[in-house]
CSV table of C-alpha atoms and ligand atoms in Angstrom, one decimal:
chain,number,residue,atom,x,y,z
B,1391,MET,CA,-0.1,-7.1,-21.3
B,1392,SER,CA,-2.1,-6.8,-17.8
B,1393,SER,CA,-0.6,-6.6,-14.5
B,1394,LEU,CA,0.7,-9.6,-12.1
B,1395,PHE,CA,-2.7,-8.2,-10.6
B,1396,THR,CA,-4.6,-8.0,-12.2
B,1397,ARG,CA,-3.9,-11.4,-13.1
B,1398,ILE,CA,-4.3,-12.0,-9.7
B,1399,ILE,CA,-7.4,-10.5,-9.8
B,1400,GLN,CA,-9.1,-12.0,-12.5
B,1401,GLY,CA,-8.2,-15.7,-11.8
B,1402,GLN,CA,-5.0,-16.4,-13.9
B,1403,ILE,CA,-3.1,-16.6,-11.7
B,1404,PRO,CA,-4.1,-18.4,-7.9
B,1405,GLY,CA,-3.6,-15.5,-4.4
B,1406,GLU,CA,-5.0,-16.0,-0.8
B,1407,PHE,CA,-7.8,-13.7,-1.8
B,1408,VAL,CA,-8.4,-12.2,1.9
B,1409,LEU,CA,-10.7,-9.7,0.7
B,1410,ARG,CA,-13.1,-9.2,-2.2
B,1411,GLY,CA,-15.1,-5.7,-3.2
B,1412,GLU,CA,-15.9,-4.3,-6.4
B,1413,LEU,CA,-13.3,-1.2,-6.0
B,1414,TRP,CA,-10.8,-3.0,-3.8
B,1415,VAL,CA,-9.6,-6.7,-3.3
B,1416,ALA,CA,-6.5,-8.4,-0.8
B,1417,ILE,CA,-4.3,-10.8,-1.1
B,1418,LEU,CA,-1.7,-12.4,1.6
B,1419,ASP,CA,1.7,-11.3,0.3
B,1420,ILE,CA,3.5,-14.3,-1.2
B,1421,ASN,CA,6.6,-13.0,0.5
B,1422,PRO,CA,5.7,-11.5,3.4
B,1423,SER,CA,7.4,-9.8,6.0
B,1424,ALA,CA,5.6,-11.3,8.7
B,1425,PRO,CA,2.4,-13.8,8.6
B,1426,GLY,CA,-0.2,-12.2,7.8
B,1427,HIS,CA,1.5,-9.4,5.5
B,1428,CYS,CA,-1.3,-8.2,3.2
B,1429,LEU,CA,-1.3,-6.2,0.0
B,1430,LEU,CA,-4.6,-4.3,-0.8
B,1431,ILE,CA,-4.6,-4.5,-4.5
B,1432,PRO,CA,-7.6,-1.5,-7.1
B,1433,VAL,CA,-9.1,-3.7,-9.0
B,1434,ALA,CA,-9.1,-0.5,-11.0
B,1435,GLU,CA,-5.5,-1.0,-12.7
B,1436,ALA,CA,-3.1,1.9,-12.5
B,1437,GLN,CA,0.7,2.1,-11.7
B,1438,HIS,CA,0.6,5.5,-8.9
B,1439,LEU,CA,-2.0,6.2,-6.1
B,1440,HIS,CA,-3.1,9.6,-7.8
B,1441,GLU,CA,-3.8,8.1,-11.5
B,1442,LEU,CA,-6.4,5.6,-9.4
B,1443,PRO,CA,-10.1,6.7,-10.5
B,1444,ALA,CA,-11.8,8.5,-7.7
B,1445,ALA,CA,-14.6,6.2,-7.2
B,1446,THR,CA,-11.5,3.8,-6.1
B,1447,LEU,CA,-10.1,6.5,-4.4
B,1448,ALA,CA,-13.1,7.0,-2.5
B,1449,GLY,CA,-12.9,3.6,-1.1
B,1450,LEU,CA,-9.2,3.4,-0.1
B,1451,GLY,CA,-10.6,4.2,3.2
B,1452,PRO,CA,-13.4,2.0,4.0
B,1453,ALA,CA,-11.3,-1.0,2.5
B,1454,LEU,CA,-8.4,-0.2,4.4
B,1455,ALA,CA,-9.9,0.5,7.7
B,1456,ARG,CA,-12.1,-2.9,7.1
B,1457,LEU,CA,-8.4,-5.1,6.6
B,1458,THR,CA,-6.6,-3.2,9.1
B,1459,ALA,CA,-9.2,-4.5,12.1
B,1460,ALA,CA,-9.3,-8.0,10.6
B,1461,VAL,CA,-4.8,-8.5,10.7
B,1462,ARG,CA,-5.5,-7.0,14.5
B,1463,ARG,CA,-7.9,-9.7,14.7
B,1464,ALA,CA,-6.5,-12.5,12.5
B,1465,THR,CA,-2.9,-12.3,13.6
B,1466,GLY,CA,-3.5,-10.2,17.2
B,1467,CYS,CA,-0.6,-7.6,16.3
B,1468,PRO,CA,-0.6,-4.4,18.2
B,1469,ALA,CA,0.0,-2.1,15.6
B,1470,LEU,CA,0.3,-1.9,11.8
B,1471,ASN,CA,2.7,-0.5,9.0
B,1472,VAL,CA,0.7,0.8,6.2
B,1473,VAL,CA,3.3,1.5,2.6
B,1474,VAL,CA,2.8,2.1,0.0
B,1475,ASN,CA,5.9,2.5,-2.4
B,1476,ASP,CA,4.2,5.0,-5.4
B,1477,GLY,CA,7.2,4.4,-8.0
B,1478,PRO,CA,10.0,2.0,-8.9
B,1479,ALA,CA,12.6,4.7,-6.9
B,1480,ALA,CA,10.9,4.4,-3.7
B,1481,GLY,CA,10.9,0.5,-4.2
B,1482,GLN,CA,7.4,-0.2,-6.5
B,1483,GLU,CA,8.2,-4.0,-8.1
B,1484,VAL,CA,5.3,-4.7,-9.7
B,1485,PRO,CA,3.2,-1.6,-11.5
B,1486,HIS,CA,-0.2,-2.3,-10.2
B,1487,ALA,CA,-1.2,0.9,-7.1
B,1488,HIS,CA,-0.7,-1.3,-3.9
B,1489,LEU,CA,-0.8,-0.7,0.3
B,1490,HIS,CA,1.8,-3.1,2.0
B,1491,VAL,CA,-0.5,-3.3,5.4
B,1492,ILE,CA,1.9,-5.9,7.9
B,1493,PRO,CA,1.2,-6.4,11.5
B,1494,ARG,CA,4.1,-5.2,14.0
B,1495,PHE,CA,4.5,-6.6,17.7
B,1496,PRO,CA,7.1,-4.5,20.6
B,1497,ASP,CA,10.7,-5.9,19.3
B,1498,ASP,CA,10.0,-7.8,16.5
B,1499,GLY,CA,13.4,-6.5,15.0
B,1500,ARG,CA,12.1,-5.0,11.9
B,1501,ARG,CA,13.0,-1.1,11.7
B,1502,ALA,CA,11.2,1.8,12.7
B,1503,GLY,CA,10.5,2.7,9.5
B,1504,LEU,CA,12.2,4.7,6.9
B,1505,PHE,CA,12.0,7.9,8.3
B,1506,GLY,CA,16.1,8.8,9.1
B,1507,GLY,CA,15.9,12.1,9.0
B,1508,LYS,CA,17.3,15.0,10.5
B,1509,ARG,CA,15.8,17.9,12.3
B,1510,ALA,CA,14.8,20.5,9.1
B,1511,GLU,CA,15.7,24.3,9.0
B,1512,ALA,CA,13.2,26.3,9.8
B,1513,ALA,CA,13.8,28.4,5.9
B,1514,ALA,CA,13.9,24.9,4.8
B,1515,LEU,CA,10.1,23.4,5.7
B,1516,ALA,CA,8.6,27.1,4.7
B,1517,GLU,CA,10.3,27.2,1.4
B,1518,MET,CA,8.9,23.6,1.2
B,1519,GLY,CA,5.0,24.3,2.2
B,1520,ALA,CA,5.1,27.1,-0.6
B,1521,ARG,CA,5.8,25.1,-3.0
B,1522,LEU,CA,3.4,22.2,-1.5
B,1523,ARG,CA,0.5,24.6,-1.0
B,1524,ALA,CA,1.2,26.3,-4.4
B,1525,ALA,CA,1.0,22.2,-6.1
B,1526,LEU,CA,-2.3,21.8,-3.6
B,1527,ALA,CA,-4.2,24.7,-5.2
B,1528,GLU,CA,-3.1,23.8,-9.4
B,1529,PRO,CA,-6.3,22.4,-10.4
J,711,LIG,P1,6.4,-3.5,-4.6
J,711,LIG,O1,7.3,-3.7,-4.6
J,711,LIG,O2,5.7,-2.5,-3.3
J,711,LIG,O3,6.1,-3.2,-6.0
J,711,LIG,O4,5.6,-4.9,-3.6
J,711,LIG,C1,5.5,-5.6,-4.2
J,711,LIG,C2,5.3,-7.4,-3.4
J,711,LIG,O5,4.2,-8.3,-4.0
J,711,LIG,C3,6.0,-7.7,-3.1
J,711,LIG,O6,6.4,-7.5,-1.1
J,711,LIG,C4,6.3,-9.3,-3.6
J,711,LIG,O7,6.6,-10.1,-2.2
J,711,LIG,C5,4.4,-9.4,-3.7
J,711,LIG,N1,4.3,-10.1,-5.1
J,711,LIG,C6,4.5,-10.2,-5.9
J,711,LIG,N2,4.3,-11.4,-6.8
J,711,LIG,C7,3.2,-12.2,-5.4
J,711,LIG,C8,2.2,-13.1,-5.8
J,711,LIG,N3,1.7,-13.3,-6.9
J,711,LIG,N4,0.8,-13.3,-4.7
J,711,LIG,C9,1.3,-12.3,-3.4
J,711,LIG,N5,2.1,-11.2,-4.3
J,711,LIG,C10,3.4,-10.9,-4.4
């Protein structure tokens, strides 16, 4: 069965489209975190970003830049969060990859981010850096 977002893209379920391209579309989130909260959705259906076709991934940068510029202009927001919940453990509810574009204002009361990290040990950074470089070197 097609994903919820594929059904919206195909017109079987209503969606408030703000951008329609061959590779990417954007709709307004039905439960917005702030007015203007958009979802940038690939037409190709895959759960995770890294599973998307190369052409779709190549089109992501331009589509995202276009959408974030439009959201800034339309809402007057001076800042945005771009968030990807890339898998259920990260909070993904709809198993069709998408990016949230959320307008932000000074003192809007939203949490600044998900990244309440503590200072890492130098050895831990070095070890993780080595693991990531090795993973990137894999074909
Ligand atoms: P995620 O948790 O990253 O999978 O986010 C899924 C998002 O899809 C949520 O923010 C929902 O509010 C949004 N959503 C669910 N159904 C619809 C719909 N029919 N139209 C627009 N947005 C939707």
